[in-house]
Short mmCIF file of C-alpha atoms in Angstrom, two decimals:
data_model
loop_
_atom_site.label_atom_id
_atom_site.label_comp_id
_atom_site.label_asym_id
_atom_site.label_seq_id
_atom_site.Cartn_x
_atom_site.Cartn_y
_atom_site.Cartn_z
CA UNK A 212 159.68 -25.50 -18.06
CA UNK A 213 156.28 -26.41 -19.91
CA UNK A 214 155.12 -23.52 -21.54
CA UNK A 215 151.55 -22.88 -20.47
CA UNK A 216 148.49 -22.55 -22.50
CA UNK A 217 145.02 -20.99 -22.76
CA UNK A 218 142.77 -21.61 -25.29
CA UNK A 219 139.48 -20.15 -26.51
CA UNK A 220 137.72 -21.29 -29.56
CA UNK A 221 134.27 -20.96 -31.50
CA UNK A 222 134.05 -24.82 -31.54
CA UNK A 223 134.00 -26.67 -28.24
CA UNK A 224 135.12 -30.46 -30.30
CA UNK A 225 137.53 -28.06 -31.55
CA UNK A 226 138.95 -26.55 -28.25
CA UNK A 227 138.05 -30.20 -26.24
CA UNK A 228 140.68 -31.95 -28.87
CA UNK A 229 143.11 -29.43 -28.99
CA UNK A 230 143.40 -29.27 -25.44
CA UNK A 231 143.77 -33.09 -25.09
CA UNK A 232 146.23 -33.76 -27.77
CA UNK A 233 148.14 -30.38 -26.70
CA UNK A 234 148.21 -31.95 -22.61
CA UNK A 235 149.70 -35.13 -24.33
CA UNK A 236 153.31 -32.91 -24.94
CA UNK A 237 155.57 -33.18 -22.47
CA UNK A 238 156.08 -29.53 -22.45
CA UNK A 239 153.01 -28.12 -22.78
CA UNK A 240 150.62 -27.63 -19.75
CA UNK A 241 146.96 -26.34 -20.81
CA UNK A 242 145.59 -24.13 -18.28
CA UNK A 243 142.28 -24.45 -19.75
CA UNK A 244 140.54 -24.49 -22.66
CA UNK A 245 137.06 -22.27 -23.54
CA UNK A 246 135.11 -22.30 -26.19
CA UNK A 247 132.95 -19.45 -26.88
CA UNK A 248 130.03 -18.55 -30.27
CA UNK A 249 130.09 -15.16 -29.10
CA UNK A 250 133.22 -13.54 -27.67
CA UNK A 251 133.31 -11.94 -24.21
CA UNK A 252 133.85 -8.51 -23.58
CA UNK A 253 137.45 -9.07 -21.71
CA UNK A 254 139.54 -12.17 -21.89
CA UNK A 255 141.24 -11.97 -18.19
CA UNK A 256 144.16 -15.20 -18.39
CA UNK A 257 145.65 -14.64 -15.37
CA UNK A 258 149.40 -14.58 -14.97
CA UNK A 259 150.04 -17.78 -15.36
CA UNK A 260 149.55 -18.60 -18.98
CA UNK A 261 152.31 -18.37 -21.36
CA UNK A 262 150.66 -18.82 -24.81
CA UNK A 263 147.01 -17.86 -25.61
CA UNK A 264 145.53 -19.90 -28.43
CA UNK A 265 142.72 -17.63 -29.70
CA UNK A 266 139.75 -18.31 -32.15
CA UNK A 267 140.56 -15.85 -35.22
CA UNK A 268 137.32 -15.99 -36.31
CA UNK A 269 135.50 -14.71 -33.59
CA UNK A 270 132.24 -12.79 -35.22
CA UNK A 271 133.02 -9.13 -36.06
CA UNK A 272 136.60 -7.96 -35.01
CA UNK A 273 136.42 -9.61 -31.36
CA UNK A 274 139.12 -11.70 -32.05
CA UNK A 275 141.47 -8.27 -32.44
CA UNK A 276 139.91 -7.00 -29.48
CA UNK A 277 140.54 -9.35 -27.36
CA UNK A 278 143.99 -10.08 -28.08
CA UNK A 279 144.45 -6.28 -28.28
CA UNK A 280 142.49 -5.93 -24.33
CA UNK A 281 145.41 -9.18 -23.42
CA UNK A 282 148.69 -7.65 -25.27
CA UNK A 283 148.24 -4.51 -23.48
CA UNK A 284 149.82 -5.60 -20.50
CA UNK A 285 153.06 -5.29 -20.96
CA UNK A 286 153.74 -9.01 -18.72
CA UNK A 287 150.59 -10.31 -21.14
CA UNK A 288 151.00 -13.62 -22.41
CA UNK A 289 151.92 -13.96 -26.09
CA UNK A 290 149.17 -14.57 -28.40
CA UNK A 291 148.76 -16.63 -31.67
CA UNK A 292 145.80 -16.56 -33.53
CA UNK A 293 144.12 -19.80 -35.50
CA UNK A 294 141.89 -18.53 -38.26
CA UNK A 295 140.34 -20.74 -41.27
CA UNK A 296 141.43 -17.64 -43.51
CA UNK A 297 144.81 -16.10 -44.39
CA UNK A 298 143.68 -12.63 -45.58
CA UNK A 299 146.98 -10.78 -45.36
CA UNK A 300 145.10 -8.01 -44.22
CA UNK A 301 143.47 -9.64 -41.20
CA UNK A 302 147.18 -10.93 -40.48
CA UNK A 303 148.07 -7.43 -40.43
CA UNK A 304 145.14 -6.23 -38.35
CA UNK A 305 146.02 -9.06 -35.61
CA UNK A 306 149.63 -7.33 -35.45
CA UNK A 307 148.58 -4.64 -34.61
CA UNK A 308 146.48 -6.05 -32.22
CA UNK A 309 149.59 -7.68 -30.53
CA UNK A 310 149.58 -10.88 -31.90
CA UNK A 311 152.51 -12.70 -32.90
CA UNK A 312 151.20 -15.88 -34.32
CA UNK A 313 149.00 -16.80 -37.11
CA UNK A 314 148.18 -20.51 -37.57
CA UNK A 315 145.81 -21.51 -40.28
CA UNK A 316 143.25 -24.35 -38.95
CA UNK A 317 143.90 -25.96 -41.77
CA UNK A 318 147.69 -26.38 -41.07
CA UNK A 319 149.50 -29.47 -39.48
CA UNK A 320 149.63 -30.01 -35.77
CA UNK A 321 153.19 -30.15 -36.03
CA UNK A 322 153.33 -26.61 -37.79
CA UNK A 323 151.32 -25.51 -34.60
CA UNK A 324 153.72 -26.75 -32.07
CA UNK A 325 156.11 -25.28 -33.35
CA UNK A 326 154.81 -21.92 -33.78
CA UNK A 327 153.81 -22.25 -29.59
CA UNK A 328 157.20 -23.17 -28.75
CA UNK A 329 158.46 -20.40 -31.20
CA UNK A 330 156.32 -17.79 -29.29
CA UNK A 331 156.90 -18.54 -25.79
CA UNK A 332 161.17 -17.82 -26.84
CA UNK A 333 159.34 -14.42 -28.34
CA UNK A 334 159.65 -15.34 -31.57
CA UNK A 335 156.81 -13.71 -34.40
CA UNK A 336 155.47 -16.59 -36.84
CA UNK A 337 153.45 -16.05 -39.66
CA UNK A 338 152.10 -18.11 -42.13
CA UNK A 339 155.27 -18.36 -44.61
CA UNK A 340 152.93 -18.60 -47.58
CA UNK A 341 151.25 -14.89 -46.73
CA UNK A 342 154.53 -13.08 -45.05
CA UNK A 343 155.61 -11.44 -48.54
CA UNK A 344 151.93 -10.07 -49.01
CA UNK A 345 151.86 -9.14 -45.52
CA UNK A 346 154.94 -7.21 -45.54
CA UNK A 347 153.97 -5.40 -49.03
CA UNK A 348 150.82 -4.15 -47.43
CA UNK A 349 152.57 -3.10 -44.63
CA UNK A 350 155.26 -1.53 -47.17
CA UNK A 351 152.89 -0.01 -48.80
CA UNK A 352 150.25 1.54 -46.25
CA UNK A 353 147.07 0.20 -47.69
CA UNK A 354 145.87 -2.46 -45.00
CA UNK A 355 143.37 0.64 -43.93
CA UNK A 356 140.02 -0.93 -43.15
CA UNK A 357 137.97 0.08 -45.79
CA UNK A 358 140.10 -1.07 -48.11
CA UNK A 359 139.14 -4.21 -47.13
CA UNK A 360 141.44 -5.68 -49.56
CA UNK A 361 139.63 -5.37 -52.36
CA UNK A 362 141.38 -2.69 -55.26
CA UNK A 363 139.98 0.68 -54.64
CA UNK A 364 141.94 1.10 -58.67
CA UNK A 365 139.04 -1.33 -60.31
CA UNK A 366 136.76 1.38 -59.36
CA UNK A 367 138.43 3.13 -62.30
CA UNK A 368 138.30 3.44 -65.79
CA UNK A 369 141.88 2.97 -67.65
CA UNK A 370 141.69 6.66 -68.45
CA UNK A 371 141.18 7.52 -65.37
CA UNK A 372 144.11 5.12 -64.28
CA UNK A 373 145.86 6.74 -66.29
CA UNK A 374 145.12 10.10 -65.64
CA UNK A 375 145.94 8.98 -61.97
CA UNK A 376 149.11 7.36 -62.77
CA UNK A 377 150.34 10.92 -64.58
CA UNK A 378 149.59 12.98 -61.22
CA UNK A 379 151.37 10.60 -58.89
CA UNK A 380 154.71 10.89 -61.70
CA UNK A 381 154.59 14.44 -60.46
CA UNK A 382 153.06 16.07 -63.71
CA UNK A 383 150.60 19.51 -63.28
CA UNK A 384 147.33 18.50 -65.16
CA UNK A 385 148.38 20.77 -67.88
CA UNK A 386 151.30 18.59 -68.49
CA UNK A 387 149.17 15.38 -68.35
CA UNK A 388 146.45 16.95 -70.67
CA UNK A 389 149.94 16.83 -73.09
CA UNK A 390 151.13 13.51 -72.00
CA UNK A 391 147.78 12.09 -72.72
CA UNK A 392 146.71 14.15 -75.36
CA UNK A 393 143.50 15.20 -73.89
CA UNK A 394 141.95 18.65 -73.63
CA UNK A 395 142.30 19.98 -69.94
CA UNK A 396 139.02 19.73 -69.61
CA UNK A 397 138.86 16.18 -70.66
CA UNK A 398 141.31 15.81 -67.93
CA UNK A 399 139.54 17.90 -65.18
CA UNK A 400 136.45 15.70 -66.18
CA UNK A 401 138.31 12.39 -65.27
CA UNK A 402 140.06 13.57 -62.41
CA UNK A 403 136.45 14.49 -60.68
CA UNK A 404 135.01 11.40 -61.81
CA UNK A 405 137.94 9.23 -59.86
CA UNK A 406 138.07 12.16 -57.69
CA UNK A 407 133.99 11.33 -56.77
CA UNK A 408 134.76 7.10 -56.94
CA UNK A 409 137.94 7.36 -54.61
CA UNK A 410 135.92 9.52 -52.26
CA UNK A 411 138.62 12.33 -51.88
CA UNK A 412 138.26 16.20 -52.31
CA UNK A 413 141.62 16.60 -53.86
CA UNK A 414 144.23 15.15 -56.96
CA UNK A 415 146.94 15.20 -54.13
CA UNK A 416 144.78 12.85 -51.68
CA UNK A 417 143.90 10.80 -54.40
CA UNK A 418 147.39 9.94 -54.88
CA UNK A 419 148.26 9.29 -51.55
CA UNK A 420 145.40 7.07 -50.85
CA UNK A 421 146.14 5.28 -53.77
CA UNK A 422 150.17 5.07 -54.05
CA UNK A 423 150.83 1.49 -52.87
CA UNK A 424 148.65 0.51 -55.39
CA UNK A 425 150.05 3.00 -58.64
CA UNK A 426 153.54 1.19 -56.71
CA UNK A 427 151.86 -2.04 -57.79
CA UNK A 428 150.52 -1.34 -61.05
CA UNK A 429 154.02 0.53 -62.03
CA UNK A 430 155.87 -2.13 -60.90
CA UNK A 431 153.86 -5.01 -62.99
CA UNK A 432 153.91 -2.77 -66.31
CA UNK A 433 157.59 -2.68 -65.80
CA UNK A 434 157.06 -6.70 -65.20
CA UNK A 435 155.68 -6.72 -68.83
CA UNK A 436 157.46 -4.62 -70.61
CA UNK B 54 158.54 -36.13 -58.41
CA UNK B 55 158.71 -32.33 -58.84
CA UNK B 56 161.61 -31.52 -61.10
CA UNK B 57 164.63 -30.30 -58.78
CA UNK B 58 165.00 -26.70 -57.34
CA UNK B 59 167.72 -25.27 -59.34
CA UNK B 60 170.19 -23.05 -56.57
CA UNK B 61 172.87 -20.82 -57.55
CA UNK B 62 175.41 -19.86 -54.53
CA UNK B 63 176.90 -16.62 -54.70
CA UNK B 64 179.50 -15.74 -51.50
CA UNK B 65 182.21 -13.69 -50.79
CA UNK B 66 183.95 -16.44 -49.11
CA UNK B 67 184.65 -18.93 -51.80
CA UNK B 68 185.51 -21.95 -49.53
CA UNK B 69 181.64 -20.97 -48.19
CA UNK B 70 180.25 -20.95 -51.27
CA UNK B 71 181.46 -24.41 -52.77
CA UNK B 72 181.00 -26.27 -49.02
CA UNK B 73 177.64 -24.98 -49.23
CA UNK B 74 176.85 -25.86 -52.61
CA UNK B 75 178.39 -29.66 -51.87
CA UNK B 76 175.98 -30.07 -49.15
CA UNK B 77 173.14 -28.53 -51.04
CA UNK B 78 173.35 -30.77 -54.31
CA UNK B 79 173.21 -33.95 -51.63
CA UNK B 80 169.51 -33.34 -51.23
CA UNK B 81 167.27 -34.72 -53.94
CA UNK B 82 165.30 -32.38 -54.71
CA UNK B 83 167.76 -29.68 -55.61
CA UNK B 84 170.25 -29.34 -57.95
CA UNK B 85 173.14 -26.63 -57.53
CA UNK B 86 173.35 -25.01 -61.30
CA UNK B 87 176.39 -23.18 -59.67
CA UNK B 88 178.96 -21.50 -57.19
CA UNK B 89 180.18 -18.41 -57.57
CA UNK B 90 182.88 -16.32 -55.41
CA UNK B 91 181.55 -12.54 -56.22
CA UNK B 92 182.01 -9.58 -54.89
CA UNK B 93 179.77 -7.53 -56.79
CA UNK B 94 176.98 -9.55 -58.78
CA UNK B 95 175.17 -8.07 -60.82
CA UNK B 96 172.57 -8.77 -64.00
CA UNK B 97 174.57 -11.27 -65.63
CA UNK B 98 173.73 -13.82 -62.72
CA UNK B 99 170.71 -13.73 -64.37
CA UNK B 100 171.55 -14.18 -68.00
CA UNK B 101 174.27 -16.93 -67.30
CA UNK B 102 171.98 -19.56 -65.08
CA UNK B 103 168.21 -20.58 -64.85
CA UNK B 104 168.12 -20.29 -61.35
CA UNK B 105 164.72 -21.16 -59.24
CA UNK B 106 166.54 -19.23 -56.31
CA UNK B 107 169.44 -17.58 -55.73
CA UNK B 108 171.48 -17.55 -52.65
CA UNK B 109 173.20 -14.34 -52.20
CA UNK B 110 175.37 -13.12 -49.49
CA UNK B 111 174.14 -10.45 -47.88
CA UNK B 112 177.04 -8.95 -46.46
CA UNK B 113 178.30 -7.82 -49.55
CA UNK B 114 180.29 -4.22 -49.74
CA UNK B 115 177.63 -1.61 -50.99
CA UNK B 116 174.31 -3.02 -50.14
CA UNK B 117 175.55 -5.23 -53.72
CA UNK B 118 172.74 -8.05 -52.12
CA UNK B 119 170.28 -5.19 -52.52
CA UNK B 120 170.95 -4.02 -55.85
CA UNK B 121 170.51 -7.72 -57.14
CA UNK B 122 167.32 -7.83 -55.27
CA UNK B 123 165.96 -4.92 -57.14
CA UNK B 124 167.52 -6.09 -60.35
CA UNK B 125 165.69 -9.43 -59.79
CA UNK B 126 162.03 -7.95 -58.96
CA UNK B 127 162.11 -5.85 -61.90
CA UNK B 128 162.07 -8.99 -64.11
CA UNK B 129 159.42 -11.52 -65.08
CA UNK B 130 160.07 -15.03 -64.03
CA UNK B 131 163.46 -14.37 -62.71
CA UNK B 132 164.82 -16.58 -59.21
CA UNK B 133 163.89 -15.46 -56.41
CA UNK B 134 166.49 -14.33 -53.82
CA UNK B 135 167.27 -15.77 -50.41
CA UNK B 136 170.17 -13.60 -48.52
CA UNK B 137 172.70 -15.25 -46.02
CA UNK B 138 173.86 -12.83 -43.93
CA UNK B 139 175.95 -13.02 -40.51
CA UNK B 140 173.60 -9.91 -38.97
CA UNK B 141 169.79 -10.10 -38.37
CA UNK B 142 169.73 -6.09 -37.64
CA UNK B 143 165.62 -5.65 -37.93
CA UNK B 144 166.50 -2.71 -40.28
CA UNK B 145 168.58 -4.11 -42.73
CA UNK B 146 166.15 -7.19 -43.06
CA UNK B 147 163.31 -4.30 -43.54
CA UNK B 148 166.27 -3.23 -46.67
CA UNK B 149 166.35 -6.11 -48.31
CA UNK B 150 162.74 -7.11 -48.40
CA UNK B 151 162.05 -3.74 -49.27
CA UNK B 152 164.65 -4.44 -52.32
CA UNK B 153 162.32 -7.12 -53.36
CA UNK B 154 163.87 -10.32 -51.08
CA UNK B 155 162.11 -13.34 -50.46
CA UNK B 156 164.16 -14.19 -47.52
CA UNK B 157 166.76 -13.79 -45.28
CA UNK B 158 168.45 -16.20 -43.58
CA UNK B 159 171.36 -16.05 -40.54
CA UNK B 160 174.78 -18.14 -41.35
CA UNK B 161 174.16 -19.13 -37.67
CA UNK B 162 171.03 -20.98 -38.21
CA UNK B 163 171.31 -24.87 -39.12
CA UNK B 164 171.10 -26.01 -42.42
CA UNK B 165 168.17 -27.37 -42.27
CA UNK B 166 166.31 -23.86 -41.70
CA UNK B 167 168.34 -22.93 -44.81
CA UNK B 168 167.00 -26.20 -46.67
CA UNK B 169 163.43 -25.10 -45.70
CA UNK B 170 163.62 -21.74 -46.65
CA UNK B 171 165.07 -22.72 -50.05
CA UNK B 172 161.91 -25.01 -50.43
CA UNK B 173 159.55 -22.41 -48.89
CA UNK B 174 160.46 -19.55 -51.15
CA UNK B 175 160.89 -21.63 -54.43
CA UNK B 176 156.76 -22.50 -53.66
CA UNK B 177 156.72 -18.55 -53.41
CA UNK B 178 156.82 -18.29 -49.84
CA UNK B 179 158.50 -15.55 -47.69
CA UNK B 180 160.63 -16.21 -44.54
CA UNK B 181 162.22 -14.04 -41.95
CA UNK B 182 163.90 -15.23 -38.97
CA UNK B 183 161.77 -16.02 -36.47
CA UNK B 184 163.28 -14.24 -33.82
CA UNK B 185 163.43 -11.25 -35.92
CA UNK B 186 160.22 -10.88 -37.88
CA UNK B 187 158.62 -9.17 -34.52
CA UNK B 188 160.87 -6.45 -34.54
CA UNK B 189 160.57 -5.99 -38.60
CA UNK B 190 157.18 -5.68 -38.60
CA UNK B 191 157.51 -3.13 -35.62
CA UNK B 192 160.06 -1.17 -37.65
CA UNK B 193 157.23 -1.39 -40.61
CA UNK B 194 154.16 -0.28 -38.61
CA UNK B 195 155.77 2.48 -37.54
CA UNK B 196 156.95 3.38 -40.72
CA UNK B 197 153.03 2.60 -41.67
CA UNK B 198 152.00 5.23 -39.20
CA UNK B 199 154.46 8.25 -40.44
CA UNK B 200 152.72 7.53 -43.95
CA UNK B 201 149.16 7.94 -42.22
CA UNK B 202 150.22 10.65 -40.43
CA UNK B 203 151.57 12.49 -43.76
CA UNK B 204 148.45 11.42 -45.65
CA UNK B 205 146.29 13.15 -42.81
CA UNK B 206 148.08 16.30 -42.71
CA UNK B 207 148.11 16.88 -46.65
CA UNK B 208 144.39 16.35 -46.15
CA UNK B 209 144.63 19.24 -43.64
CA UNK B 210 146.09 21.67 -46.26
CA UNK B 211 143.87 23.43 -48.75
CA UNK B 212 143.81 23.44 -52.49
CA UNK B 213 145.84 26.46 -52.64
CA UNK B 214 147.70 25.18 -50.15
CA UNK B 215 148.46 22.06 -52.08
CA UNK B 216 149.55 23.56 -55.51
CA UNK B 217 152.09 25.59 -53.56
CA UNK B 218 153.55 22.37 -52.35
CA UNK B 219 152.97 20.59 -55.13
CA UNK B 220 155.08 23.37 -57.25
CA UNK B 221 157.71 22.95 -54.21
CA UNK B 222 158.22 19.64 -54.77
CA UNK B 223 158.85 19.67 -58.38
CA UNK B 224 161.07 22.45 -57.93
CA UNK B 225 159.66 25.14 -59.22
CA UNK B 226 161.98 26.87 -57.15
CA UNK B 227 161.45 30.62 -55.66
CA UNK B 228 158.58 32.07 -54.22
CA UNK B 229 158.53 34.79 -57.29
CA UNK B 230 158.63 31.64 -59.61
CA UNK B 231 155.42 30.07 -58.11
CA UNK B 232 153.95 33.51 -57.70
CA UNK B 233 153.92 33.96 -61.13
CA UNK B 234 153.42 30.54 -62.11
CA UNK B 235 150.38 30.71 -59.87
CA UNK B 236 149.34 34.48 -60.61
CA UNK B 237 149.51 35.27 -57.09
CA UNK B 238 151.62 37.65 -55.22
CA UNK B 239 154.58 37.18 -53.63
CA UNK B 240 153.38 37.77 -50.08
CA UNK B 241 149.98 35.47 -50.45
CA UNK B 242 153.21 32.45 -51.77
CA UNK B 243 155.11 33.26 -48.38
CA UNK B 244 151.59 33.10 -46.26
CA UNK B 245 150.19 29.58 -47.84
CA UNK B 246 154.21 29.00 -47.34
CA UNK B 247 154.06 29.71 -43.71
CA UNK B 248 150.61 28.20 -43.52
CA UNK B 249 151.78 24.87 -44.89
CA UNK B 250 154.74 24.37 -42.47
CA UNK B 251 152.95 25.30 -40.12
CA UNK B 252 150.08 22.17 -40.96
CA UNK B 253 152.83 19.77 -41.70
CA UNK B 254 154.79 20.63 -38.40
CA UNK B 255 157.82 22.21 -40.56
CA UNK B 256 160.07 24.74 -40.25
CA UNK B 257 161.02 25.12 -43.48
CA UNK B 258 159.98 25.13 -47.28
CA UNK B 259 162.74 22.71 -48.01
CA UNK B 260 161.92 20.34 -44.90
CA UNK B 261 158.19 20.64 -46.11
CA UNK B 262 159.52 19.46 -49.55
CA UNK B 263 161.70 16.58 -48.08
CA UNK B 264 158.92 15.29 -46.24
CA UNK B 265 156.53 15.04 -49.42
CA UNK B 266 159.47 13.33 -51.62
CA UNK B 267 160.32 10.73 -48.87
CA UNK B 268 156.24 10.02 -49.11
CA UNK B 269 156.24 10.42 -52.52
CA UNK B 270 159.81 8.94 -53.90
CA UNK B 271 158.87 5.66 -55.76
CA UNK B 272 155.92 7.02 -56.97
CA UNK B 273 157.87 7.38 -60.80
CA UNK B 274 158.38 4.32 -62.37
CA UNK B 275 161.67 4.13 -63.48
CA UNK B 276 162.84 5.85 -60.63
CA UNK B 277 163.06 9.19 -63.01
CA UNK B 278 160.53 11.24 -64.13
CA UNK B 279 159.18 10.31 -67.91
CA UNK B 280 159.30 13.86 -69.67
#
């Protein structure tokens, strides 16, 4: 049976061609085909679409809405999402939205087609090129949003790193006054500092806002050592 | 042209292994450096062959695929690791990447997925089954959410609250330990005890412990602790 498609996308040329040279497979059936600048509230595909192609660049986070508003029915079609970026932690974002495609707009035709036809047997593709960094965020917690993928670590000095690094081994902050050789109130000093920059009221928060990330920076000093 | 993708084979099965590698060195762009019938491989796979990728069977006795994997991600510029396995159980896929895989890969797929996952991951790309990868990155989101959870109740606690764990976890030991450790009296140690499994939904010290070294495990970097 064709599998059947919906499609909404910022870019009517965009959504107009798609739709054509989708209709030209002999198993695909497009249902219809939107384009949209500004997302609506509620996408509402009716039951009988398959596969929803949807715009991952939608402004704001109205592309996760939406496909989160569609996913929630548990007979909802499945959705992929085409995005110019591959931001592992928009990937992950769209997951938990539901979605279990992500097609780059910059990948082949043929790499789309097959991620439709994967879909519509239930499959989950991602882009193969972002799946490791995807699953290490998701491995190591730190996808929140105001993360934002940037390193909330720059924000700190190497002695503070360091200081950081100590704690999350498990050591009191006498014993990393030692380790360090610093005066505990050299160490007190730099703990409120990063304390102040990571925006947490505690050592023990600190650390677990910041583990997958000490995971990171342990793991590439044991790289280069 | 690119210079070839050196593969090394690695199976139980040694008919497996040396079929494989046949069919593998017919494509042009790789060249099999070797095919080895192992039970248990370990470092020296490294140190004998200049591997791009490995391919390692991952229904090896002892979760052996998994030790390599770890082995291999502790190096610099080592081969990356695709494992063949006959299961696609979500959880043991969530193992292995966990070990530090770059794929996994079914015996029951064709050998042309096999061909394009060799390719993928020796351009550093990751691949799952298809069929599976939904139900992996269930099994991680969930696991995503326990660590959220955890992170939101330790907010919950207080300071004092937190040293008292903290001197839990690195087994300080008993409550007249940490009371004198922390100049405090035995009963205020059993109330911030109480207090704390209580927060963290506990119902005892040593369950409140487990639950902050499963958060906290890998946090050491050579898995010990450096004093």
């Amino acid at each position: 049976m064709a599998v059947r498609l919906f499609i909404l996308l910022q870019e009517r040329t965009f959504a107009d061609a798609l739709a054509i040279r989708l209709e030209g497979e002999l198993d695909m059936d497009v249902v219809a085909a939107l384009h949209a600048k500004a997302a609506p509230p509620r996408l509402f595909t009716g039951s009988m679409v398959d596969v929803v192609l949807l715009d991952g660049d939608l402004p704001g986070h109205a592309a996760f809405r939406l496909c989160e508003g569609i996913s929630h029915n548990p007979k909802a079609p499945h959705v992929i999402l085409l995005s110019h970026s591959a931001d592992p932690a928009r990937i992950v974002r769209a997951i938990r939205a539901g979605a279990v495609g992500w097609v780059g707009k910059y990948e082949s035709l043929d790499r789309l087609i097959e991620v439709i036809h994967g879909v519509a047997r239930n499959e989950t593709w991602l882009p193969p090129g972002q799946t490791g960094q995807v699953l290490r965020l998701l491995l190591g917690g730190s996808d929140r949003e105001q993360d934002g993928g940037t390193k909330l670590l720059s924000a700190l000095t190497d002695r503070e790193r360091e200081v950081l690094v100590c704690l999350a081994e498990g050591n009191r902050r006498r014993d990393v006054a030692k380790h360090l050789h610093m005066s505990p109130n050299t160490v007190r000093t730099h703990l409120q500092n990063l304390m102040g920059k990571l925006g947490v009221h505690s050592a023990l928060e600190a650390v677990a806002l910041t583990r997958s990330q000490l995971d990171d920076e342990l793991a590439q000093r044991r790289v280069m050592s | 042209m690119d210079m070839a993708i050196k593969v090394l084979i690695t199976d139980q099965e040694r008919t497996f292994a040396e079929a494989l590698a046949a069919r593998l060195d017919a494509e042009e762009d790789i060249e099999v450096v070797g095919a080895v019938q192992v039970r248990t491989p370990g470092p020296w796979l490294f140190a004998a062959t200049s591997a791009d990728v490995i391919v390692v069977d991952g229904d090896l006795p002892d979760g052996a695929a998994n030790r390599l994997c770890a082995e291999a991600s502790g190096r610099a510029g080592v081969s990356r690791i695709v494992t063949l396995s006959s299961s696609s159980e979500p959880k043991r896929i969530v193992d292995a990447i966990r070990a530090g895989a770059a794929a996994w890969v079914r015996k029951d797929q064709s050998l042309q997925d096999l061909l394009r996952v060799i390719r993928g991951v020796a351009r550093g790309e990751t691949w799952l089954p298809p069929s599976e990868t939904g139900k992996v990155l269930q099994l991680l989101l969930q696991e995503q959410d326990r660590r959220r959870e955890y992170g939101r109740l330790v907010a919950s606690l207080t300071p004092r609250e937190r040293a008292v764990l903290s001197c839990l976890a690195e087994g300080t030991g008993h409550r007249d330990a940490i009371a004198k450790q922390m100049h405090l009296s035995i009963n205020t140690v059993r109330t911030h005890q109480q207090n704390i499994m209580a927060k963290l939904g506990v119902h005892s010290a040593l369950e409140a412990v487990a639950l902050t070294r499963d958060q906290w495990g890998s946090l050491s970097p050579d898995g010990g602790s450096p004093r």
